[in-house]
Amino acid sequence: MSVSQCHHCGEPLPASPLRVRVDGQDRAMCCAGCASAAQWITGSGLGDYYRLRDGDSRRVAETLPDLSAWDRDDVQREHVRVIDGEMREMTLVVDGMHCAACAWLIDRALRREVGVEDVSANAVTGRVALRWRPARARLSTLLARLHRLGYRPYLAGGDALERGRRQARRRLLLRLGVAGLGAMQVMMLAEALYLDHSREMSVATRDFFRWIAVLVSTPVVFFSGWPFIAGLWREISLRRLGMDTLVGGSILLAWLASLVQTLRGGHDVWFDAAVMFVLFLLAARFLEQMARQRANAQVEALARARPALATRETDDGSLRQVPVNTLETGDRLLVASGEALPADGQLLGAAQLDESLLTGESMARHRNAGDAVFAGSLCRGQPLRMTVTHAGSDTRLSQMVRLVEAAQRQRPPLALWADRIASRFVASVLLAALLTFALWSWHAGPEQGFSVALALLVVSCPCALSLAIPTALAATHSGLSRIGVLALTERALFVAPDVNELLLDKTGTLTEGRPRLLDTAVFGSLSATRAGELAAALEAGSSHPLARAFASRGNARASRLQSVPGRGVSGIIDGRRLFLGRADYAARRNDDGAVWLGDGQRALARFEIGDRLRDDAAIMIAAIRQRGIHPGIVSGDGDGAVRRAARQLRIDDWRARQLPEDKLTLIRQRQQQGARVAMLGDGINDAPVLAAADLSVALAEGAALAHRSADLVILNGRLTRLPQALQQSTRMRRVINQNLAWALAYNALALPVAAGGWVTPGLAALGMALSSLGVTLNALRMTTPPPLPDAKPAIDPLDASGELAT
């Protein structure tokens, strides 16, 4: 910690910092809030927090917000579970809990509060499970303690789902604990039996040890190992061979055979193999569950981003906190600094917004009055006022959650192939085990034959093969979400590495999508102002980027609007049908690239519209060229604007005035020539073209129909995310190949070794678990996204301004 930083939060110190004694030393604090938090932490005997933490805490506000709304029944109803009529339990999402030390501090701080029965803080998920007695402590009092420590609590969405996960995790830990204790006891007994090489142990002592092993191993097999036995029964019922056929069958076979040997006084028993198999499998499954949780943490954060409370501004100007599910379109809201926006809306004043959860951009962005803002964004700096446009399930955040959940439910063909291979492999292993048993029984007796066959069954379980692809996919989705990219279809990540041609729309894709009206030429008695008003009326409600050039111009109204993709729009104003778009569409003139207003026969006005290239367009083009991808522009805009954009980006392959059917024809021609074509667009006109491309990419700020047709959606409008996503897909293919190669090589090596009798069943269980764990850890590398491309952009210096005239 630098001497110029606050000891608690790490922010720069003022000229006269406050001093607090921590660990026997005077520490500088930036404000009274941090000083108060540090005094409470050290005074409560929790000073180890500063030694254990991995990073700085959040700055503590000097004044507490009003938390009384948290005590309301309508707020708690959907989030609190009543236990025994007197106790309540709920899950909170805590902002600022970024390491194990934070979780340790929150756990101990809340446990010191009167009325708190239990606390469980998880730094990985950012959630705190809290159980308290409302008769002795109000929820707002407990949350005030978190605020005073610099943590900001939110109600967790999907609380029932979170409770189910928590119960499943506890159940798995209980099974693992029982298996661990049982395995230690059985292994001690087995060791005594194994060391009796000379058969000096009395039969009574031997049988006593074996019956103790029966008693200890039974709960391990039938409680801890129940998920595998249930899976075995399920696969038998479905008449399908799978992993649980081998796993559950091997466990039951080892235990039952050992029981029979105990009853008949046989020479060998394999209780140790059964319990070790259960223990290693459960340990691997627990680690895999934690890895998947880590891989999905960023995606799951979307589902819990929306707060449960909102501050509504009433007609008389007063403020009232209300549940988010009561918000309606048109409501005026006040969002405090540090709070998440509860709905989509329109700003009523300038604001700074942190949109990192939605877009992957870490820097706060400045937004002006009238700009669209989205639920899940965090207000930074001054509080903001907004008008609600979409609430509840209609927000972009909710739509993103649905898209992500749908994408994660899909099973790519390669994963289905791996499952089919695993099923056939299981059948082969069962046959090999029977042959091994027969050969070894003939050679060394049935007991030795059974031991070798059991080791073969255990060591060859295809867990790693079945995990190779799903774990890599989950980790890849997590890595992409961190940079603001969502993969929405099963084919996206598998097709992307093969793309060798990229076709780009211009307006709103290569350009910023914020066109400006540069010049207006009018014909006849129509004024330029009136021409702009008529154009604005025709473009009202349109999602096309060019519509923004005419926004907020006059109050004319158009009815019976009709849109013709690639040509323009028409509507009736004051009883007269007017057309806006290409010259040949609006005024029967030769197309010159400008936007024309006419009555279908005669011209009324001609508009020159300008837009700027996105700052990172040239970097993106250079990066995809480094990957060997050929770029091209296909746009419905005029020849001059498209030529200028192509010249700036040094793209030789460009086409102007392309209708959707022209773009579609071009894509199919390139595909027939052997190209794997990706299409990047954002408009509703691009939807059929996106659907036809081998890989389709849309910008989130574009039309919703384009999103439904896209394989990848870029949430933050950063074009450089596309080469990053392509690189991530290439890495994913490499990891999957590594996982499959490892799984197949492991089984190819393990089978003959086990069949040769060189592996005991216990060692076989360990090898199988380590194989599965290796696949999972290798896949986890994909949770780290690739770096931004460092390609040097090629820009025509004569066009450095970036202004394009349409």
CSV table of C-alpha atoms in Angstrom, one decimal, residues 150-575:
chain,number,residue,atom,x,y,z
A,150,GLY,CA,-17.9,-0.4,2.3
A,151,TYR,CA,-20.0,-3.3,0.9
A,152,ARG,CA,-23.2,-2.6,-1.0
A,153,PRO,CA,-25.9,-5.3,-0.8
A,154,TYR,CA,-28.6,-6.1,-3.4
A,155,LEU,CA,-31.4,-8.6,-3.3
A,156,ALA,CA,-30.5,-11.6,-5.4
A,157,GLY,CA,-32.7,-12.5,-8.3
A,158,GLY,CA,-33.7,-16.2,-8.7
A,159,ASP,CA,-33.5,-16.8,-4.9
A,160,ALA,CA,-35.2,-20.2,-5.2
A,161,LEU,CA,-32.6,-21.3,-7.8
A,162,GLU,CA,-29.8,-20.1,-5.5
A,163,ARG,CA,-31.3,-22.0,-2.6
A,164,GLY,CA,-31.4,-25.1,-4.7
A,165,ARG,CA,-27.8,-24.7,-5.7
A,166,ARG,CA,-26.7,-24.1,-2.1
A,167,GLN,CA,-28.6,-27.2,-1.0
A,168,ALA,CA,-27.0,-29.3,-3.8
A,169,ARG,CA,-23.6,-28.0,-2.8
A,170,ARG,CA,-24.1,-28.8,0.8
A,171,ARG,CA,-25.4,-32.3,-0.1
A,172,LEU,CA,-22.3,-32.9,-2.2
A,173,LEU,CA,-20.0,-31.8,0.6
A,174,LEU,CA,-21.8,-34.1,3.0
A,175,ARG,CA,-21.5,-37.0,0.6
A,176,LEU,CA,-17.8,-36.1,0.1
A,177,GLY,CA,-17.2,-35.9,3.9
A,178,VAL,CA,-18.9,-39.3,4.5
A,179,ALA,CA,-16.8,-40.8,1.7
A,180,GLY,CA,-13.6,-39.3,3.1
A,181,LEU,CA,-14.1,-40.6,6.6
A,182,GLY,CA,-15.3,-44.0,5.4
A,183,ALA,CA,-12.4,-44.4,3.0
A,184,MET,CA,-9.8,-43.7,5.7
A,185,GLN,CA,-11.3,-46.3,8.0
A,186,VAL,CA,-11.7,-48.9,5.2
A,187,MET,CA,-8.1,-48.3,4.0
A,188,MET,CA,-6.7,-48.9,7.5
A,189,LEU,CA,-8.5,-52.2,7.7
A,190,ALA,CA,-7.5,-53.1,4.1
A,191,GLU,CA,-3.9,-52.3,4.9
A,192,ALA,CA,-3.9,-54.8,7.7
A,193,LEU,CA,-5.4,-57.5,5.5
A,194,TYR,CA,-3.0,-56.8,2.6
A,195,LEU,CA,0.0,-57.0,4.9
A,196,ASP,CA,-0.9,-60.5,6.0
A,197,HIS,CA,1.1,-62.1,3.3
A,198,SER,CA,2.0,-65.2,5.3
A,199,ARG,CA,-1.6,-65.9,6.3
A,200,GLU,CA,-0.8,-65.6,10.0
A,201,MET,CA,-3.9,-63.6,10.9
A,202,SER,CA,-6.6,-65.7,12.5
A,203,VAL,CA,-9.8,-66.3,10.5
A,204,ALA,CA,-11.8,-64.7,13.3
A,205,THR,CA,-9.7,-61.5,13.2
A,206,ARG,CA,-9.8,-61.4,9.5
A,207,ASP,CA,-13.6,-61.8,9.4
A,208,PHE,CA,-13.9,-59.1,12.1
A,209,PHE,CA,-12.0,-56.7,10.0
A,210,ARG,CA,-14.0,-57.5,7.0
A,211,TRP,CA,-17.4,-57.1,8.8
A,212,ILE,CA,-16.2,-53.7,10.1
A,213,ALA,CA,-15.3,-52.8,6.5
A,214,VAL,CA,-18.9,-53.9,5.5
A,215,LEU,CA,-20.4,-51.6,8.1
A,216,VAL,CA,-18.2,-48.6,7.2
A,217,SER,CA,-18.4,-49.0,3.4
A,218,THR,CA,-22.1,-49.4,3.2
A,219,PRO,CA,-23.0,-45.7,3.9
A,220,VAL,CA,-20.1,-44.7,1.6
A,221,VAL,CA,-21.5,-46.8,-1.3
A,222,PHE,CA,-25.2,-46.2,-0.8
A,223,PHE,CA,-25.2,-42.6,0.5
A,224,SER,CA,-22.1,-41.0,-0.9
A,225,GLY,CA,-22.2,-43.1,-4.1
A,226,TRP,CA,-26.0,-42.8,-4.6
A,227,PRO,CA,-25.7,-40.3,-7.5
A,228,PHE,CA,-23.7,-42.8,-9.5
A,229,ILE,CA,-26.0,-45.7,-8.6
A,230,ALA,CA,-29.1,-43.6,-9.5
A,231,GLY,CA,-27.4,-42.7,-12.8
A,232,LEU,CA,-26.8,-46.4,-13.5
A,233,TRP,CA,-30.4,-47.2,-12.9
A,234,ARG,CA,-31.5,-44.3,-15.1
A,235,GLU,CA,-29.3,-45.5,-18.0
A,236,ILE,CA,-30.5,-49.0,-17.7
A,237,SER,CA,-34.1,-47.8,-17.7
A,238,LEU,CA,-33.4,-45.8,-20.9
A,239,ARG,CA,-31.4,-48.8,-22.4
A,240,ARG,CA,-28.5,-46.5,-23.0
A,241,LEU,CA,-24.9,-47.1,-22.0
A,242,GLY,CA,-23.0,-44.2,-20.4
A,243,MET,CA,-20.5,-43.1,-17.8
A,244,ASP,CA,-22.7,-44.1,-14.9
A,245,THR,CA,-23.0,-47.6,-16.3
A,246,LEU,CA,-19.3,-48.1,-15.7
A,247,VAL,CA,-19.1,-45.9,-12.5
A,248,GLY,CA,-22.2,-47.2,-10.7
A,249,GLY,CA,-21.6,-50.7,-12.0
A,250,SER,CA,-18.0,-50.8,-10.8
A,251,ILE,CA,-18.9,-49.5,-7.4
A,252,LEU,CA,-21.8,-52.0,-6.9
A,253,LEU,CA,-19.7,-54.8,-8.3
A,254,ALA,CA,-16.8,-54.2,-6.0
A,255,TRP,CA,-19.0,-53.9,-2.9
A,256,LEU,CA,-21.3,-56.9,-3.7
A,257,ALA,CA,-18.4,-59.1,-4.6
A,258,SER,CA,-16.6,-58.2,-1.4
A,259,LEU,CA,-19.8,-58.9,0.6
A,260,VAL,CA,-20.0,-62.4,-1.1
A,261,GLN,CA,-16.4,-63.0,-0.3
A,262,THR,CA,-16.9,-62.0,3.3
A,263,LEU,CA,-19.9,-64.4,3.6
A,264,ARG,CA,-18.1,-67.3,2.1
A,265,GLY,CA,-14.7,-66.7,3.6
A,266,GLY,CA,-13.0,-66.0,0.3
A,267,HIS,CA,-9.4,-64.9,0.0
A,268,ASP,CA,-9.8,-61.3,-1.4
A,269,VAL,CA,-12.2,-58.4,-0.8
A,270,TRP,CA,-12.3,-55.1,-2.6
A,271,PHE,CA,-14.1,-52.8,-0.1
A,272,ASP,CA,-11.2,-50.4,-0.4
A,273,ALA,CA,-11.6,-50.1,-4.2
A,274,ALA,CA,-15.3,-49.4,-3.8
A,275,VAL,CA,-14.9,-46.6,-1.3
A,276,MET,CA,-11.9,-45.1,-2.9
A,277,PHE,CA,-13.7,-45.0,-6.3
A,278,VAL,CA,-16.6,-43.1,-4.7
A,279,LEU,CA,-14.2,-40.7,-2.9
A,280,PHE,CA,-12.1,-39.8,-5.9
A,281,LEU,CA,-15.2,-39.5,-8.1
A,282,LEU,CA,-16.9,-37.2,-5.7
A,283,ALA,CA,-13.8,-35.1,-5.2
A,284,ALA,CA,-13.4,-34.7,-9.0
A,285,ARG,CA,-17.1,-33.9,-9.3
A,286,PHE,CA,-16.8,-31.2,-6.6
A,287,LEU,CA,-13.8,-29.6,-8.3
A,288,GLU,CA,-15.6,-29.7,-11.6
A,289,GLN,CA,-18.6,-28.0,-10.1
A,290,MET,CA,-16.4,-25.3,-8.7
A,291,ALA,CA,-14.7,-24.9,-12.0
A,292,ARG,CA,-18.1,-24.6,-13.9
A,293,GLN,CA,-19.3,-22.1,-11.3
A,294,ARG,CA,-16.2,-20.0,-11.9
A,295,ALA,CA,-16.6,-20.3,-15.7
A,296,ASN,CA,-20.3,-19.3,-15.5
A,297,ALA,CA,-19.8,-16.6,-12.9
A,298,GLN,CA,-19.7,-13.7,-15.4
A,299,VAL,CA,-22.7,-14.9,-17.3
A,300,GLU,CA,-24.7,-15.6,-14.2
A,301,ALA,CA,-23.9,-12.0,-13.0
A,302,LEU,CA,-26.3,-10.9,-15.8
A,303,ALA,CA,-29.2,-12.6,-14.1
A,304,ARG,CA,-28.6,-10.9,-10.7
A,305,ALA,CA,-27.7,-7.4,-12.0
A,306,ARG,CA,-31.1,-5.8,-11.7
A,307,PRO,CA,-31.8,-4.4,-8.2
A,308,ALA,CA,-34.9,-5.3,-6.4
A,309,LEU,CA,-35.8,-1.7,-5.4
A,310,ALA,CA,-36.2,1.5,-7.4
A,311,THR,CA,-36.7,5.1,-6.4
A,312,ARG,CA,-39.7,6.5,-8.2
A,313,GLU,CA,-40.4,10.2,-8.5
A,314,THR,CA,-44.0,11.0,-8.0
A,315,ASP,CA,-46.0,13.8,-9.6
A,316,ASP,CA,-45.5,16.1,-6.6
A,317,GLY,CA,-41.8,15.6,-6.8
A,318,SER,CA,-41.4,13.4,-3.8
A,319,LEU,CA,-39.4,10.2,-3.9
A,320,ARG,CA,-40.6,6.7,-3.0
A,321,GLN,CA,-38.8,3.4,-3.0
A,322,VAL,CA,-40.8,0.7,-4.8
A,323,PRO,CA,-40.2,-2.9,-5.9
A,324,VAL,CA,-38.8,-3.1,-9.4
A,325,ASN,CA,-41.6,-5.4,-10.5
A,326,THR,CA,-44.1,-2.5,-10.1
A,327,LEU,CA,-42.3,-0.2,-12.6
A,328,GLU,CA,-44.2,0.8,-15.7
A,329,THR,CA,-43.3,2.6,-18.9
A,330,GLY,CA,-43.2,6.4,-18.3
A,331,ASP,CA,-42.2,6.2,-14.7
A,332,ARG,CA,-39.6,8.8,-13.7
A,333,LEU,CA,-36.8,7.3,-11.6
A,334,LEU,CA,-33.9,8.7,-9.5
A,335,VAL,CA,-30.8,6.4,-9.4
A,336,ALA,CA,-28.2,7.2,-6.8
A,337,SER,CA,-24.5,7.0,-7.4
A,338,GLY,CA,-23.3,3.4,-7.2
A,339,GLU,CA,-26.7,2.0,-7.8
A,340,ALA,CA,-27.7,-0.2,-10.7
A,341,LEU,CA,-30.3,1.0,-13.2
A,342,PRO,CA,-33.5,-1.0,-12.5
A,343,ALA,CA,-35.0,-0.6,-16.0
A,344,ASP,CA,-34.2,0.5,-19.6
A,345,GLY,CA,-35.0,4.2,-20.1
A,346,GLN,CA,-34.1,7.6,-21.4
A,347,LEU,CA,-31.9,10.0,-19.5
A,348,LEU,CA,-33.3,13.3,-18.4
A,349,GLY,CA,-29.8,14.7,-17.9
A,350,ALA,CA,-26.2,14.0,-18.4
A,351,ALA,CA,-24.7,11.0,-16.5
A,352,GLN,CA,-21.6,8.8,-16.1
A,353,LEU,CA,-22.5,5.1,-16.5
A,354,ASP,CA,-20.5,1.9,-15.8
A,355,GLU,CA,-21.8,-0.6,-18.4
A,356,SER,CA,-19.0,-3.2,-17.8
A,357,LEU,CA,-21.5,-6.0,-17.0
A,358,LEU,CA,-23.4,-5.5,-20.2
A,359,THR,CA,-20.5,-4.5,-22.5
A,360,GLY,CA,-17.3,-5.6,-20.9
A,361,GLU,CA,-16.0,-2.0,-21.0
A,362,SER,CA,-14.3,-1.2,-17.7
A,363,MET,CA,-14.3,2.6,-18.1
A,364,ALA,CA,-17.4,4.6,-17.3
A,365,ARG,CA,-19.0,6.3,-20.3
A,366,HIS,CA,-20.6,9.7,-20.5
A,367,ARG,CA,-24.2,9.8,-21.6
A,368,ASN,CA,-26.2,12.9,-22.5
A,369,ALA,CA,-29.9,13.8,-21.9
A,370,GLY,CA,-32.1,11.8,-24.3
A,371,ASP,CA,-29.6,8.9,-24.6
A,372,ALA,CA,-30.9,5.4,-24.1
A,373,VAL,CA,-29.7,3.6,-21.0
A,374,PHE,CA,-30.1,0.0,-19.9
A,375,ALA,CA,-30.9,-2.0,-16.8
A,376,GLY,CA,-27.8,-3.4,-15.1
A,377,SER,CA,-25.6,-0.3,-15.8
A,378,LEU,CA,-24.2,1.4,-12.7
A,379,CYS,CA,-24.6,5.1,-12.1
A,380,ARG,CA,-21.2,6.8,-11.4
A,381,GLY,CA,-20.6,10.3,-10.2
A,382,GLN,CA,-23.8,12.3,-9.6
A,383,PRO,CA,-27.2,10.7,-9.3
A,384,LEU,CA,-29.2,10.5,-12.5
A,385,ARG,CA,-32.9,10.9,-13.5
A,386,MET,CA,-34.5,8.8,-16.2
A,387,THR,CA,-37.8,7.9,-17.7
A,388,VAL,CA,-38.6,4.2,-18.0
A,389,THR,CA,-39.1,2.8,-21.5
A,390,HIS,CA,-38.8,-0.9,-20.8
A,391,ALA,CA,-39.2,-2.8,-17.5
A,392,GLY,CA,-39.2,-6.3,-16.3
A,393,SER,CA,-38.7,-9.0,-18.9
A,394,ASP,CA,-38.7,-6.4,-21.7
A,395,THR,CA,-35.3,-4.9,-20.7
A,396,ARG,CA,-32.2,-5.6,-22.8
A,397,LEU,CA,-30.7,-7.2,-19.7
A,398,SER,CA,-33.6,-9.7,-19.5
A,399,GLN,CA,-33.3,-10.4,-23.2
A,400,MET,CA,-29.6,-11.0,-22.8
A,401,VAL,CA,-30.2,-13.5,-20.0
A,402,ARG,CA,-32.7,-15.4,-22.1
A,403,LEU,CA,-30.3,-15.5,-25.1
A,404,VAL,CA,-27.4,-16.7,-22.9
A,405,GLU,CA,-29.5,-19.4,-21.2
A,406,ALA,CA,-30.8,-20.6,-24.6
A,407,ALA,CA,-27.2,-20.7,-26.0
A,408,GLN,CA,-26.0,-22.7,-23.0
A,409,ARG,CA,-28.8,-25.2,-23.4
A,410,GLN,CA,-27.7,-26.1,-26.9
A,411,ARG,CA,-25.5,-29.1,-27.6
A,412,PRO,CA,-23.1,-28.7,-30.5
A,413,PRO,CA,-22.6,-31.6,-32.9
A,414,LEU,CA,-19.1,-32.3,-31.6
A,415,ALA,CA,-20.4,-32.7,-28.0
A,416,LEU,CA,-23.1,-35.2,-29.3
A,417,TRP,CA,-20.3,-37.0,-31.1
A,418,ALA,CA,-18.3,-37.3,-28.0
A,419,ASP,CA,-21.4,-38.7,-26.1
A,420,ARG,CA,-21.9,-41.3,-28.9
A,421,ILE,CA,-18.2,-42.3,-28.8
A,422,ALA,CA,-18.4,-42.6,-25.0
A,423,SER,CA,-21.5,-44.8,-25.3
A,424,ARG,CA,-19.8,-47.1,-27.8
A,425,PHE,CA,-16.6,-47.0,-25.7
A,426,VAL,CA,-18.5,-48.2,-22.6
A,427,ALA,CA,-19.9,-51.2,-24.6
A,428,SER,CA,-16.3,-52.0,-25.7
A,429,VAL,CA,-15.0,-51.7,-22.1
A,430,LEU,CA,-17.7,-54.1,-20.8
A,431,LEU,CA,-16.7,-56.6,-23.4
A,432,ALA,CA,-13.0,-56.2,-22.7
A,433,ALA,CA,-13.7,-56.6,-19.0
A,434,LEU,CA,-15.5,-59.9,-19.6
A,435,LEU,CA,-12.6,-61.2,-21.8
A,436,THR,CA,-10.1,-60.0,-19.2
A,437,PHE,CA,-12.0,-61.8,-16.4
A,438,ALA,CA,-12.1,-65.0,-18.4
A,439,LEU,CA,-8.4,-65.0,-19.3
A,440,TRP,CA,-7.2,-64.1,-15.9
A,441,SER,CA,-9.6,-66.6,-14.2
A,442,TRP,CA,-8.2,-69.3,-16.4
A,443,HIS,CA,-4.6,-68.2,-15.8
A,444,ALA,CA,-4.7,-67.2,-12.1
A,445,GLY,CA,-8.1,-68.0,-10.6
A,446,PRO,CA,-11.4,-66.2,-10.4
A,447,GLU,CA,-10.4,-63.8,-7.6
A,448,GLN,CA,-7.4,-62.4,-9.5
A,449,GLY,CA,-9.5,-62.3,-12.6
A,450,PHE,CA,-12.2,-60.3,-10.9
A,451,SER,CA,-9.6,-57.9,-9.4
A,452,VAL,CA,-8.0,-57.2,-12.8
A,453,ALA,CA,-11.4,-56.8,-14.5
A,454,LEU,CA,-12.5,-54.4,-11.8
A,455,ALA,CA,-9.4,-52.3,-12.3
A,456,LEU,CA,-10.0,-52.2,-16.0
A,457,LEU,CA,-13.6,-51.1,-15.6
A,458,VAL,CA,-12.6,-48.3,-13.2
A,459,VAL,CA,-9.6,-47.0,-15.0
A,460,SER,CA,-11.3,-46.8,-18.4
A,461,CYS,CA,-14.3,-44.8,-17.3
A,462,PRO,CA,-14.8,-42.2,-20.1
A,463,CYS,CA,-15.5,-39.3,-17.8
A,464,ALA,CA,-12.7,-37.2,-19.3
A,465,LEU,CA,-14.0,-37.8,-22.8
A,466,SER,CA,-17.5,-36.6,-21.9
A,467,LEU,CA,-16.2,-33.6,-20.1
A,468,ALA,CA,-13.7,-32.5,-22.8
A,469,ILE,CA,-16.2,-30.4,-24.8
A,470,PRO,CA,-18.8,-29.1,-22.3
A,471,THR,CA,-16.2,-27.7,-19.9
A,472,ALA,CA,-14.4,-26.0,-22.7
A,473,LEU,CA,-17.6,-24.5,-24.0
A,474,ALA,CA,-18.6,-23.2,-20.6
A,475,ALA,CA,-15.2,-21.6,-20.1
A,476,THR,CA,-15.2,-20.0,-23.6
A,477,HIS,CA,-18.7,-18.5,-23.0
A,478,SER,CA,-17.3,-17.0,-19.8
A,479,GLY,CA,-14.2,-15.6,-21.5
A,480,LEU,CA,-16.3,-14.0,-24.3
A,481,SER,CA,-18.8,-12.5,-21.8
A,482,ARG,CA,-15.9,-10.7,-20.1
A,483,ILE,CA,-15.2,-8.8,-23.3
A,484,GLY,CA,-18.8,-8.1,-24.1
A,485,VAL,CA,-19.5,-10.8,-26.7
A,486,LEU,CA,-22.3,-13.4,-26.5
A,487,ALA,CA,-22.3,-16.6,-28.5
A,488,LEU,CA,-26.0,-17.3,-29.3
A,489,THR,CA,-25.9,-20.5,-31.4
A,490,GLU,CA,-24.3,-23.9,-31.1
A,491,ARG,CA,-22.4,-23.4,-34.4
A,492,ALA,CA,-20.8,-20.0,-33.7
A,493,LEU,CA,-17.7,-21.1,-31.8
A,494,PHE,CA,-17.0,-24.1,-34.1
A,495,VAL,CA,-17.4,-22.3,-37.4
A,496,ALA,CA,-15.5,-19.1,-36.4
A,497,PRO,CA,-11.9,-20.5,-36.7
A,498,ASP,CA,-12.5,-21.5,-40.4
A,499,VAL,CA,-13.7,-18.0,-41.5
A,500,ASN,CA,-11.6,-16.7,-44.3
A,501,GLU,CA,-13.8,-13.8,-45.6
A,502,LEU,CA,-15.6,-11.0,-43.8
A,503,LEU,CA,-18.3,-8.9,-45.3
A,504,LEU,CA,-19.2,-5.7,-43.5
A,505,ASP,CA,-22.1,-3.4,-43.6
A,506,LYS,CA,-21.1,0.3,-43.5
A,507,THR,CA,-23.8,2.5,-41.8
A,508,GLY,CA,-24.0,1.8,-38.1
A,509,THR,CA,-21.4,-0.9,-38.4
A,510,LEU,CA,-18.1,0.5,-39.7
A,511,THR,CA,-19.5,4.0,-38.9
A,512,GLU,CA,-20.6,5.2,-35.5
A,513,GLY,CA,-24.2,5.1,-36.4
A,514,ARG,CA,-24.7,8.8,-35.3
A,515,PRO,CA,-25.3,10.5,-38.7
A,516,ARG,CA,-25.4,14.3,-38.9
A,517,LEU,CA,-27.4,16.3,-41.5
A,518,LEU,CA,-24.7,18.2,-43.4
A,519,ASP,CA,-26.7,20.0,-46.0
A,520,THR,CA,-30.3,20.4,-47.3
A,521,ALA,CA,-31.3,21.4,-50.8
A,522,VAL,CA,-35.0,22.1,-51.4
A,523,PHE,CA,-37.0,22.3,-54.6
A,524,GLY,CA,-40.1,24.5,-55.1
A,525,SER,CA,-41.6,26.4,-52.2
A,526,LEU,CA,-40.7,23.9,-49.5
A,527,SER,CA,-38.4,25.4,-46.8
A,528,ALA,CA,-35.4,23.4,-45.5
A,529,THR,CA,-36.9,23.4,-42.0
A,530,ARG,CA,-40.2,22.0,-43.2
A,531,ALA,CA,-38.3,19.4,-45.3
A,532,GLY,CA,-36.5,18.2,-42.2
A,533,GLU,CA,-39.8,18.0,-40.3
A,534,LEU,CA,-41.3,15.8,-43.0
A,535,ALA,CA,-38.3,13.6,-43.1
A,536,ALA,CA,-38.4,13.2,-39.3
A,537,ALA,CA,-42.0,12.2,-39.4
A,538,LEU,CA,-41.3,9.5,-42.0
A,539,GLU,CA,-38.4,8.2,-40.0
A,540,ALA,CA,-40.2,8.2,-36.7
A,541,GLY,CA,-39.9,4.8,-35.0
A,542,SER,CA,-37.3,3.6,-37.5
A,543,SER,CA,-34.3,1.7,-36.1
A,544,HIS,CA,-32.2,2.5,-39.2
A,545,PRO,CA,-29.1,4.6,-38.2
A,546,LEU,CA,-29.9,7.3,-40.8
A,547,ALA,CA,-33.1,8.0,-39.0
A,548,ARG,CA,-31.1,9.6,-36.2
A,549,ALA,CA,-30.1,12.5,-38.5
A,550,PHE,CA,-33.7,13.7,-38.5
A,551,ALA,CA,-34.5,13.1,-34.9
A,552,SER,CA,-36.3,15.8,-32.8
A,553,ARG,CA,-37.2,17.9,-35.8
A,554,GLY,CA,-40.7,19.5,-35.6
A,555,ASN,CA,-43.9,17.8,-34.7
A,556,ALA,CA,-45.2,16.5,-38.0
A,557,ARG,CA,-46.9,13.1,-37.9
A,558,ALA,CA,-47.0,10.4,-40.5
A,559,SER,CA,-49.5,7.5,-40.8
A,560,ARG,CA,-49.6,4.2,-42.7
A,561,LEU,CA,-45.8,4.0,-42.8
A,562,GLN,CA,-44.3,1.5,-45.2
A,563,SER,CA,-40.6,0.4,-45.3
A,564,VAL,CA,-39.0,-1.0,-48.4
A,565,PRO,CA,-35.6,-2.6,-47.5
A,566,GLY,CA,-32.7,-1.1,-49.3
A,567,ARG,CA,-34.8,1.7,-50.8
A,568,GLY,CA,-36.5,3.9,-48.2
A,569,VAL,CA,-39.7,4.6,-46.3
A,570,SER,CA,-43.1,6.2,-47.2
A,571,GLY,CA,-46.0,7.5,-45.3
A,572,ILE,CA,-49.0,9.8,-45.5
A,573,ILE,CA,-48.6,13.3,-44.1
A,574,ASP,CA,-51.5,15.8,-44.3
A,575,GLY,CA,-53.3,13.5,-46.7
